[in-house]
């Protein structure tokens, strides 16, 4: 009898552990003006994963103070980073030189990068939630225009990069690239020459404030945009 009780206890403990493992994650307390897309970006998961974890929630109508369950799943940042680099290669924007410095050169530092939109920075460049955030997230009004930070050529447009949404990549001098992601609309075409300050897209339509993600890269190495924006 004691052996049987012990066996039942072990089975119950195993089931409990499996259940806990399946529910690993954390709650996110929605802030005022925050969107599901922003929440997904901060936690490095997809909106679809949040919806699956919160099947009873209408993610189009979240509100401040609401709690959303954020599952602990495989991060998409590494996949996204690899995809960005593959996209750069696939669209023939990788320079042919064998050795290109990844650090900002004197020429790079002298280039004047304009703010795509001068808004509040929601997420800065650097480590965020134990992952590397390769750019900055900028708040702006819903559907507001987002402009080219520097003159250049449109190297890529599309939405195939997971975790980036609708994206525009511009190629500039000195092996530099700027990336504009989470756009609501794209206003340019691949191969088009763009002037500094020209609209490349518009922010997503949101109730309240929207946001977009902005990066500056040297070849494929992410740089802190705040070192260059004027």
PDB file of C-alpha atoms in Angstrom:
ATOM      1  CA  UNK A   1       0.000   0.000   0.000  1.00  0.00           C
ATOM      2  CA  UNK A   2       2.717   2.558   0.857  1.00  0.00           C
ATOM      3  CA  UNK A   3       4.375   1.724  -2.462  1.00  0.00           C
ATOM      4  CA  UNK A   4       1.126   2.390  -4.329  1.00  0.00           C
ATOM      5  CA  UNK A   5       0.638   5.724  -2.521  1.00  0.00           C
ATOM      6  CA  UNK A   6       4.192   6.694  -3.385  1.00  0.00           C
ATOM      7  CA  UNK A   7       3.612   5.822  -7.043  1.00  0.00           C
ATOM      8  CA  UNK A   8       0.401   7.865  -7.201  1.00  0.00           C
ATOM      9  CA  UNK A   9       2.191  10.775  -5.540  1.00  0.00           C
ATOM     10  CA  UNK A  10       5.001  10.608  -8.081  1.00  0.00           C
ATOM     11  CA  UNK A  11       2.534  10.553 -10.974  1.00  0.00           C
ATOM     12  CA  UNK A  12       0.667  13.561  -9.581  1.00  0.00           C
ATOM     13  CA  UNK A  13       3.915  15.477  -9.109  1.00  0.00           C
ATOM     14  CA  UNK A  14       4.960  14.715 -12.677  1.00  0.00           C
ATOM     15  CA  UNK A  15       1.621  15.951 -13.995  1.00  0.00           C
ATOM     16  CA  UNK A  16       1.948  19.094 -11.892  1.00  0.00           C
ATOM     17  CA  UNK A  17       5.434  19.778 -13.192  1.00  0.00           C
ATOM     18  CA  UNK A  18       4.351  19.215 -16.786  1.00  0.00           C
ATOM     19  CA  UNK A  19       1.426  21.581 -16.281  1.00  0.00           C
ATOM     20  CA  UNK A  20       3.659  24.265 -14.789  1.00  0.00           C
ATOM     21  CA  UNK A  21       6.148  23.882 -17.594  1.00  0.00           C
ATOM     22  CA  UNK A  22       3.386  24.254 -20.188  1.00  0.00           C
ATOM     23  CA  UNK A  23       2.262  27.481 -18.570  1.00  0.00           C
ATOM     24  CA  UNK A  24       5.626  29.177 -18.231  1.00  0.00           C
ATOM     25  CA  UNK A  25       5.477  32.869 -18.929  1.00  0.00           C
ATOM     26  CA  UNK A  26       4.434  36.105 -17.286  1.00  0.00           C
ATOM     27  CA  UNK A  27       1.596  38.597 -17.135  1.00  0.00           C
ATOM     28  CA  UNK A  28       1.930  41.936 -18.896  1.00  0.00           C
ATOM     29  CA  UNK A  29       0.048  44.908 -17.469  1.00  0.00           C
ATOM     30  CA  UNK A  30      -1.154  47.011 -20.390  1.00  0.00           C
ATOM     31  CA  UNK A  31      -0.100  50.659 -20.190  1.00  0.00           C
ATOM     32  CA  UNK A  32      -2.131  53.625 -21.428  1.00  0.00           C
ATOM     33  CA  UNK A  33      -1.907  53.948 -25.206  1.00  0.00           C
ATOM     34  CA  UNK A  34      -0.040  50.655 -25.610  1.00  0.00           C
ATOM     35  CA  UNK A  35      -0.928  48.418 -28.550  1.00  0.00           C
ATOM     36  CA  UNK A  36      -0.707  44.663 -28.957  1.00  0.00           C
ATOM     37  CA  UNK A  37       1.988  45.127 -31.597  1.00  0.00           C
ATOM     38  CA  UNK A  38       4.106  47.129 -29.149  1.00  0.00           C
ATOM     39  CA  UNK A  39       3.623  44.495 -26.442  1.00  0.00           C
ATOM     40  CA  UNK A  40       4.613  41.704 -28.821  1.00  0.00           C
ATOM     41  CA  UNK A  41       7.698  43.649 -29.896  1.00  0.00           C
ATOM     42  CA  UNK A  42       8.774  44.330 -26.294  1.00  0.00           C
ATOM     43  CA  UNK A  43       8.464  40.650 -25.340  1.00  0.00           C
ATOM     44  CA  UNK A  44       9.949  39.403 -28.617  1.00  0.00           C
ATOM     45  CA  UNK A  45       7.010  37.231 -29.624  1.00  0.00           C
ATOM     46  CA  UNK A  46       4.345  37.479 -32.308  1.00  0.00           C
ATOM     47  CA  UNK A  47       0.867  38.952 -31.924  1.00  0.00           C
ATOM     48  CA  UNK A  48      -0.465  35.540 -32.953  1.00  0.00           C
ATOM     49  CA  UNK A  49       1.287  33.926 -29.969  1.00  0.00           C
ATOM     50  CA  UNK A  50      -0.295  36.461 -27.607  1.00  0.00           C
ATOM     51  CA  UNK A  51      -3.717  35.760 -29.113  1.00  0.00           C
ATOM     52  CA  UNK A  52      -3.266  32.003 -28.688  1.00  0.00           C
ATOM     53  CA  UNK A  53      -2.309  32.529 -25.039  1.00  0.00           C
ATOM     54  CA  UNK A  54      -5.313  34.828 -24.479  1.00  0.00           C
ATOM     55  CA  UNK A  55      -8.108  33.283 -26.579  1.00  0.00           C
ATOM     56  CA  UNK A  56     -10.866  35.128 -24.702  1.00  0.00           C
ATOM     57  CA  UNK A  57      -9.297  38.557 -25.247  1.00  0.00           C
ATOM     58  CA  UNK A  58     -10.074  40.904 -28.124  1.00  0.00           C
ATOM     59  CA  UNK A  59      -6.596  42.194 -28.882  1.00  0.00           C
ATOM     60  CA  UNK A  60      -8.041  45.005 -30.980  1.00  0.00           C
ATOM     61  CA  UNK A  61      -9.650  46.447 -27.843  1.00  0.00           C
ATOM     62  CA  UNK A  62      -7.068  46.176 -25.081  1.00  0.00           C
ATOM     63  CA  UNK A  63      -7.073  48.836 -22.366  1.00  0.00           C
ATOM     64  CA  UNK A  64      -4.831  50.246 -19.650  1.00  0.00           C
ATOM     65  CA  UNK A  65      -4.734  48.029 -16.579  1.00  0.00           C
ATOM     66  CA  UNK A  66      -5.643  44.866 -18.469  1.00  0.00           C
ATOM     67  CA  UNK A  67      -3.472  41.796 -17.878  1.00  0.00           C
ATOM     68  CA  UNK A  68      -2.322  39.696 -20.807  1.00  0.00           C
ATOM     69  CA  UNK A  69      -0.557  36.363 -20.438  1.00  0.00           C
ATOM     70  CA  UNK A  70       2.775  36.352 -22.277  1.00  0.00           C
ATOM     71  CA  UNK A  71       3.920  32.769 -22.908  1.00  0.00           C
ATOM     72  CA  UNK A  72       7.555  31.819 -22.598  1.00  0.00           C
ATOM     73  CA  UNK A  73       8.325  30.584 -26.088  1.00  0.00           C
ATOM     74  CA  UNK A  74      11.229  30.496 -28.482  1.00  0.00           C
ATOM     75  CA  UNK A  75      12.311  34.042 -29.171  1.00  0.00           C
ATOM     76  CA  UNK A  76      11.928  35.419 -32.686  1.00  0.00           C
ATOM     77  CA  UNK A  77      14.770  37.961 -32.437  1.00  0.00           C
ATOM     78  CA  UNK A  78      17.486  35.561 -33.578  1.00  0.00           C
ATOM     79  CA  UNK A  79      15.309  34.379 -36.454  1.00  0.00           C
ATOM     80  CA  UNK A  80      14.513  37.990 -37.363  1.00  0.00           C
ATOM     81  CA  UNK A  81      18.169  39.029 -37.265  1.00  0.00           C
ATOM     82  CA  UNK A  82      19.157  36.150 -39.519  1.00  0.00           C
ATOM     83  CA  UNK A  83      16.316  37.040 -41.880  1.00  0.00           C
ATOM     84  CA  UNK A  84      17.392  40.705 -42.051  1.00  0.00           C
ATOM     85  CA  UNK A  85      20.885  39.625 -43.066  1.00  0.00           C
ATOM     86  CA  UNK A  86      19.519  37.140 -45.613  1.00  0.00           C
ATOM     87  CA  UNK A  87      17.278  39.837 -47.060  1.00  0.00           C
ATOM     88  CA  UNK A  88      20.260  42.190 -47.425  1.00  0.00           C
ATOM     89  CA  UNK A  89      22.155  39.450 -49.247  1.00  0.00           C
ATOM     90  CA  UNK A  90      19.186  38.363 -51.375  1.00  0.00           C
ATOM     91  CA  UNK A  91      18.547  41.901 -52.566  1.00  0.00           C
ATOM     92  CA  UNK A  92      22.146  42.429 -53.641  1.00  0.00           C
ATOM     93  CA  UNK A  93      22.964  45.072 -51.082  1.00  0.00           C
ATOM     94  CA  UNK A  94      26.027  43.408 -49.600  1.00  0.00           C
ATOM     95  CA  UNK A  95      29.212  45.207 -50.699  1.00  0.00           C
ATOM     96  CA  UNK A  96      31.755  43.203 -52.668  1.00  0.00           C
ATOM     97  CA  UNK A  97      34.761  44.483 -50.730  1.00  0.00           C
ATOM     98  CA  UNK A  98      36.403  41.723 -48.722  1.00  0.00           C
ATOM     99  CA  UNK A  99      37.020  43.779 -45.599  1.00  0.00           C
ATOM    100  CA  UNK A 100      34.585  46.482 -44.577  1.00  0.00           C
ATOM    101  CA  UNK A 101      34.942  47.994 -41.082  1.00  0.00           C
ATOM    102  CA  UNK A 102      31.864  47.463 -38.891  1.00  0.00           C
ATOM    103  CA  UNK A 103      32.608  50.496 -36.693  1.00  0.00           C
ATOM    104  CA  UNK A 104      31.566  53.989 -37.788  1.00  0.00           C
ATOM    105  CA  UNK A 105      34.203  55.590 -40.005  1.00  0.00           C
ATOM    106  CA  UNK A 106      35.030  59.295 -40.142  1.00  0.00           C
ATOM    107  CA  UNK A 107      32.838  59.535 -43.258  1.00  0.00           C
ATOM    108  CA  UNK A 108      29.970  57.803 -41.485  1.00  0.00           C
ATOM    109  CA  UNK A 109      30.216  60.071 -38.470  1.00  0.00           C
ATOM    110  CA  UNK A 110      30.092  63.158 -40.700  1.00  0.00           C
ATOM    111  CA  UNK A 111      26.879  62.049 -42.413  1.00  0.00           C
ATOM    112  CA  UNK A 112      23.844  63.941 -41.189  1.00  0.00           C
ATOM    113  CA  UNK A 113      20.999  61.584 -40.309  1.00  0.00           C
ATOM    114  CA  UNK A 114      17.620  63.236 -39.917  1.00  0.00           C
ATOM    115  CA  UNK A 115      15.035  61.923 -37.470  1.00  0.00           C
ATOM    116  CA  UNK A 116      12.446  59.870 -39.410  1.00  0.00           C
ATOM    117  CA  UNK A 117      10.068  61.362 -36.855  1.00  0.00           C
ATOM    118  CA  UNK A 118      11.170  63.209 -33.713  1.00  0.00           C
ATOM    119  CA  UNK A 119       9.028  61.464 -31.134  1.00  0.00           C
ATOM    120  CA  UNK A 120       9.346  59.883 -27.723  1.00  0.00           C
ATOM    121  CA  UNK A 121      11.656  56.854 -27.647  1.00  0.00           C
ATOM    122  CA  UNK A 122       9.700  53.879 -26.326  1.00  0.00           C
ATOM    123  CA  UNK A 123      12.549  51.350 -26.482  1.00  0.00           C
ATOM    124  CA  UNK A 124      16.206  52.364 -26.784  1.00  0.00           C
ATOM    125  CA  UNK A 125      19.082  50.629 -28.560  1.00  0.00           C
ATOM    126  CA  UNK A 126      20.745  47.880 -26.525  1.00  0.00           C
ATOM    127  CA  UNK A 127      19.742  45.036 -24.243  1.00  0.00           C
ATOM    128  CA  UNK A 128      15.999  44.845 -23.545  1.00  0.00           C
ATOM    129  CA  UNK A 129      14.292  41.892 -21.834  1.00  0.00           C
ATOM    130  CA  UNK A 130      17.494  39.837 -22.147  1.00  0.00           C
ATOM    131  CA  UNK A 131      17.689  40.365 -25.910  1.00  0.00           C
ATOM    132  CA  UNK A 132      19.531  42.788 -28.143  1.00  0.00           C
ATOM    133  CA  UNK A 133      17.335  45.567 -29.487  1.00  0.00           C
ATOM    134  CA  UNK A 134      19.021  46.596 -32.735  1.00  0.00           C
ATOM    135  CA  UNK A 135      17.388  49.986 -33.098  1.00  0.00           C
ATOM    136  CA  UNK A 136      14.991  52.398 -31.429  1.00  0.00           C
ATOM    137  CA  UNK A 137      11.196  52.388 -31.245  1.00  0.00           C
ATOM    138  CA  UNK A 138       9.728  55.850 -31.778  1.00  0.00           C
ATOM    139  CA  UNK A 139       6.235  56.943 -30.815  1.00  0.00           C
ATOM    140  CA  UNK A 140       4.237  59.043 -33.284  1.00  0.00           C
ATOM    141  CA  UNK A 141       0.621  59.862 -34.168  1.00  0.00           C
ATOM    142  CA  UNK A 142      -1.480  57.246 -35.932  1.00  0.00           C
ATOM    143  CA  UNK A 143      -0.855  57.141 -39.710  1.00  0.00           C
ATOM    144  CA  UNK A 144       1.744  59.936 -39.522  1.00  0.00           C
ATOM    145  CA  UNK A 145       4.392  60.123 -42.263  1.00  0.00           C
ATOM    146  CA  UNK A 146       7.825  58.555 -41.645  1.00  0.00           C
ATOM    147  CA  UNK A 147      10.646  60.111 -43.685  1.00  0.00           C
ATOM    148  CA  UNK A 148      14.039  58.997 -44.975  1.00  0.00           C
ATOM    149  CA  UNK A 149      16.799  59.695 -42.489  1.00  0.00           C
ATOM    150  CA  UNK A 150      19.353  60.116 -45.279  1.00  0.00           C
ATOM    151  CA  UNK A 151      19.210  60.156 -49.073  1.00  0.00           C
ATOM    152  CA  UNK A 152      19.590  56.742 -50.623  1.00  0.00           C
ATOM    153  CA  UNK A 153      18.215  53.927 -52.739  1.00  0.00           C
ATOM    154  CA  UNK A 154      15.370  51.607 -51.768  1.00  0.00           C
ATOM    155  CA  UNK A 155      17.037  48.215 -51.353  1.00  0.00           C
ATOM    156  CA  UNK A 156      14.055  46.327 -49.955  1.00  0.00           C
ATOM    157  CA  UNK A 157      10.340  46.660 -49.289  1.00  0.00           C
ATOM    158  CA  UNK A 158       8.118  43.923 -47.878  1.00  0.00           C
ATOM    159  CA  UNK A 159       6.803  42.173 -44.801  1.00  0.00           C
ATOM    160  CA  UNK A 160       8.618  38.840 -44.916  1.00  0.00           C
ATOM    161  CA  UNK A 161      10.920  39.588 -41.963  1.00  0.00           C
ATOM    162  CA  UNK A 162       9.310  38.068 -38.877  1.00  0.00           C
ATOM    163  CA  UNK A 163       9.063  40.549 -36.044  1.00  0.00           C
ATOM    164  CA  UNK A 164       9.454  43.574 -38.341  1.00  0.00           C
ATOM    165  CA  UNK A 165       6.109  43.836 -40.145  1.00  0.00           C
ATOM    166  CA  UNK A 166       5.987  46.082 -43.203  1.00  0.00           C
ATOM    167  CA  UNK A 167       9.566  47.215 -43.745  1.00  0.00           C
ATOM    168  CA  UNK A 168      11.604  49.554 -45.934  1.00  0.00           C
ATOM    169  CA  UNK A 169      15.411  49.289 -46.169  1.00  0.00           C
ATOM    170  CA  UNK A 170      17.387  52.155 -47.702  1.00  0.00           C
ATOM    171  CA  UNK A 171      20.979  51.868 -48.909  1.00  0.00           C
ATOM    172  CA  UNK A 172      23.248  54.895 -48.361  1.00  0.00           C
ATOM    173  CA  UNK A 173      26.879  55.872 -48.908  1.00  0.00           C
ATOM    174  CA  UNK A 174      29.713  54.301 -46.897  1.00  0.00           C
ATOM    175  CA  UNK A 175      27.958  50.871 -46.773  1.00  0.00           C
ATOM    176  CA  UNK A 176      25.232  52.237 -44.517  1.00  0.00           C
ATOM    177  CA  UNK A 177      21.611  51.132 -44.396  1.00  0.00           C
ATOM    178  CA  UNK A 178      18.562  52.454 -42.566  1.00  0.00           C
ATOM    179  CA  UNK A 179      15.619  50.228 -41.677  1.00  0.00           C
ATOM    180  CA  UNK A 180      12.062  51.447 -41.092  1.00  0.00           C
ATOM    181  CA  UNK A 181       9.825  48.706 -39.658  1.00  0.00           C
ATOM    182  CA  UNK A 182       6.301  48.207 -38.298  1.00  0.00           C
ATOM    183  CA  UNK A 183       4.952  50.543 -40.956  1.00  0.00           C
ATOM    184  CA  UNK A 184       1.258  50.822 -41.651  1.00  0.00           C
ATOM    185  CA  UNK A 185       1.850  51.683 -45.308  1.00  0.00           C
ATOM    186  CA  UNK A 186       4.827  51.818 -47.680  1.00  0.00           C
ATOM    187  CA  UNK A 187       5.146  54.803 -50.037  1.00  0.00           C
ATOM    188  CA  UNK A 188       8.197  53.812 -52.103  1.00  0.00           C
ATOM    189  CA  UNK A 189       9.248  51.186 -54.639  1.00  0.00           C
ATOM    190  CA  UNK A 190      12.302  48.947 -54.762  1.00  0.00           C
ATOM    191  CA  UNK A 191      15.163  50.625 -56.636  1.00  0.00           C
ATOM    192  CA  UNK A 192      13.725  54.123 -56.211  1.00  0.00           C
ATOM    193  CA  UNK A 193      16.094  56.956 -55.305  1.00  0.00           C
ATOM    194  CA  UNK A 194      14.910  58.757 -52.177  1.00  0.00           C
ATOM    195  CA  UNK A 195      15.779  62.251 -50.963  1.00  0.00           C
ATOM    196  CA  UNK A 196      16.472  62.964 -47.311  1.00  0.00           C
ATOM    197  CA  UNK A 197      13.199  63.918 -45.657  1.00  0.00           C
ATOM    198  CA  UNK A 198      11.045  62.201 -48.287  1.00  0.00           C
ATOM    199  CA  UNK A 199       8.248  60.011 -46.915  1.00  0.00           C
ATOM    200  CA  UNK A 200       9.012  56.292 -47.116  1.00  0.00           C
ATOM    201  CA  UNK A 201       5.817  55.211 -45.370  1.00  0.00           C
ATOM    202  CA  UNK A 202       3.211  55.944 -42.743  1.00  0.00           C
ATOM    203  CA  UNK A 203       2.630  54.723 -39.205  1.00  0.00           C
ATOM    204  CA  UNK A 204       0.051  52.070 -38.467  1.00  0.00           C
ATOM    205  CA  UNK A 205      -3.526  53.128 -37.843  1.00  0.00           C
ATOM    206  CA  UNK A 206      -4.112  52.947 -34.101  1.00  0.00           C
ATOM    207  CA  UNK A 207      -6.522  54.315 -31.560  1.00  0.00           C
ATOM    208  CA  UNK A 208      -4.188  56.834 -29.976  1.00  0.00           C
ATOM    209  CA  UNK A 209      -0.429  56.837 -30.539  1.00  0.00           C
ATOM    210  CA  UNK A 210       1.388  54.474 -32.880  1.00  0.00           C
ATOM    211  CA  UNK A 211       5.098  53.598 -33.181  1.00  0.00           C
ATOM    212  CA  UNK A 212       7.718  52.382 -35.634  1.00  0.00           C
ATOM    213  CA  UNK A 213      11.115  50.695 -35.372  1.00  0.00           C
ATOM    214  CA  UNK A 214      14.229  52.393 -36.798  1.00  0.00           C
ATOM    215  CA  UNK A 215      17.742  51.016 -37.331  1.00  0.00           C
ATOM    216  CA  UNK A 216      21.051  52.197 -38.770  1.00  0.00           C
ATOM    217  CA  UNK A 217      23.423  49.468 -39.972  1.00  0.00           C
ATOM    218  CA  UNK A 218      27.008  49.431 -41.184  1.00  0.00           C
ATOM    219  CA  UNK A 219      26.858  46.622 -43.759  1.00  0.00           C
ATOM    220  CA  UNK A 220      24.882  44.276 -41.473  1.00  0.00           C
ATOM    221  CA  UNK A 221      26.078  45.445 -38.042  1.00  0.00           C
ATOM    222  CA  UNK A 222      23.516  47.419 -36.037  1.00  0.00           C
ATOM    223  CA  UNK A 223      24.664  50.831 -34.733  1.00  0.00           C
ATOM    224  CA  UNK A 224      23.075  53.031 -32.072  1.00  0.00           C
ATOM    225  CA  UNK A 225      20.950  55.524 -34.059  1.00  0.00           C
ATOM    226  CA  UNK A 226      21.265  58.152 -31.325  1.00  0.00           C
ATOM    227  CA  UNK A 227      24.963  58.502 -32.211  1.00  0.00           C
ATOM    228  CA  UNK A 228      24.006  59.812 -35.656  1.00  0.00           C
ATOM    229  CA  UNK A 229      20.569  61.436 -35.478  1.00  0.00           C
ATOM    230  CA  UNK A 230      20.602  65.233 -35.433  1.00  0.00           C
TER     231      UNK A 230
END
